[in-house]
């Protein structure tokens, strides 16, 4: 590392922040990456269902209050270097061309960066396997793997029903011998990868950036951004261990703390005053998801092997003319470990749930949800352990959201029945793992917080590069789009400041 002043500060090390930090440091910008979480430990406890999913080993000390379908409750998000990419399942799909109809840019502007993101994240996939895949300028660098028996079962059932399933493009290392190779375990989605075979931000973008002028500073809590004359002049932080105040300055500041915490930081900084329409934190989306579980008369995955391998986009456009958006996708997903089902089962059903899990197989339905003004991020008057105002999220689904979800769950149920399932049950998910849209970008100041380059309106050197920028959620996992957009905007920054 050199001793010259930082030229760029990136707040948050998820897919957006990690991609921006990589691209800017590779271009010669001396870059500081601030992350409130610590480095992933990569030890035996990282594959413990109890340690990760129940005891929540990487949980934040800063709670988030949720007001929504379940009333008011509090959650403690995970945090780590690499952000949510540490815990995701690696699904890396592109939005469709039609998804860009209400965006300030079209698919063509994003396409080259989708290809770059796929290469940097070492996504394994097969071009053309998805019959609804949008045009692409380059193939995947790495191919997929053979379907595991549970995935084959779903594949054959879906084909019998006339559907066209394909292998999900995955940011997991199945074939690159220069890195640890995936052993296809059952502790992937929701877990850190103990053997470093998941292509999370730390293992790909940050590892590649080691050759450049990038400093990663974990355990750093960003309190607020100090602005003067339309520019961020100081990033005010707390050391998460000592709680000592620490400030940083740079000519460029990139906010990538996620669709819940990025607007919270702006609100704590008083920057909503620059937004004449008070849109900071508004139009939050998270997908309207459900898991459809089938009960089978045989053990569905006796080897407990990885099988998150299939996706269906057959129904993606079915309701667009009626509802104005995609319907979404159906994906294969793992069954939680017996101890997890036992822990969360209703009182008196724990042991039965743990026994039955061997006979279950699941499909995940990801339904697009609408951007609604009333769904928002705001601040409470309560303080966390650092003396910082706790974030509050208000979110409720519309009837159209529920209709899309029901459309997908009905088709998932038919697939499971065709595969041999005797009984099914639907579990509506209450998660913000796909949170997007709370700082939307656009061409007009009256209906967007960011311009088309994701620059915060009224602050020339502040850019937002996480899922917050998305004006619609689309019907696929947002991770690849977040990374691609960060690479796109990094080129804008380089042209302006380089």
XYZ file of N, CA and C in Angstrom, residues 7-8 20 23-30 252 453 486-498:
78
model
N -8.220 8.125 -2.614
C -8.977 8.803 -3.672
C -10.434 8.362 -3.690
N -10.702 7.164 -3.191
C -12.068 6.646 -3.153
C -12.292 5.897 -1.850
N -17.057 -2.363 -7.097
C -16.558 -0.996 -7.262
C -15.135 -0.865 -6.742
N -12.769 -2.533 -9.239
C -12.613 -1.813 -10.503
C -11.821 -0.524 -10.323
N -12.088 0.211 -9.246
C -11.388 1.480 -9.040
C -9.926 1.258 -8.670
N -9.669 0.303 -7.783
C -8.272 0.051 -7.403
C -7.477 -0.480 -8.593
N -8.094 -1.294 -9.424
C -7.414 -1.783 -10.628
C -7.091 -0.635 -11.577
N -7.919 0.421 -11.549
C -7.696 1.578 -12.421
C -6.713 2.581 -11.833
N -6.148 2.267 -10.676
C -5.129 3.135 -10.103
C -5.595 4.041 -8.994
N -6.876 3.977 -8.626
C -7.383 4.782 -7.521
C -6.955 4.141 -6.196
N -6.363 4.910 -5.326
C -6.075 4.398 -3.985
C -7.401 4.338 -3.232
N -13.866 10.770 -3.741
C -15.035 10.015 -4.190
C -15.515 9.149 -3.033
N -26.276 7.587 -13.504
C -24.949 7.101 -13.115
C -24.885 6.749 -11.637
N -22.357 -1.913 -10.621
C -21.199 -1.295 -9.969
C -20.026 -1.181 -10.936
N -19.814 -2.195 -11.761
C -18.750 -2.130 -12.762
C -19.050 -1.058 -13.807
N -20.323 -0.926 -14.167
C -20.730 0.112 -15.129
C -20.428 1.507 -14.588
N -20.834 1.768 -13.357
C -20.641 3.097 -12.773
C -19.166 3.357 -12.486
N -18.420 2.312 -12.160
C -16.977 2.493 -11.953
C -16.317 3.051 -13.207
N -16.796 2.646 -14.382
C -16.266 3.214 -15.622
C -16.610 4.697 -15.742
N -17.808 5.074 -15.302
C -18.199 6.488 -15.304
C -17.287 7.288 -14.378
N -17.052 6.763 -13.191
C -16.191 7.445 -12.216
C -14.768 7.569 -12.748
N -14.282 6.513 -13.337
C -12.915 6.536 -13.866
C -12.774 7.591 -14.961
N -13.792 7.702 -15.829
C -13.733 8.688 -16.906
C -13.779 10.115 -16.372
N -14.506 10.306 -15.271
C -14.656 11.653 -14.715
C -13.512 12.055 -13.804
N -13.006 11.101 -13.017
C -12.013 11.430 -11.992
C -10.615 10.891 -12.294
N -10.502 9.991 -13.264
C -9.220 9.344 -13.502
C -8.178 10.240 -14.165
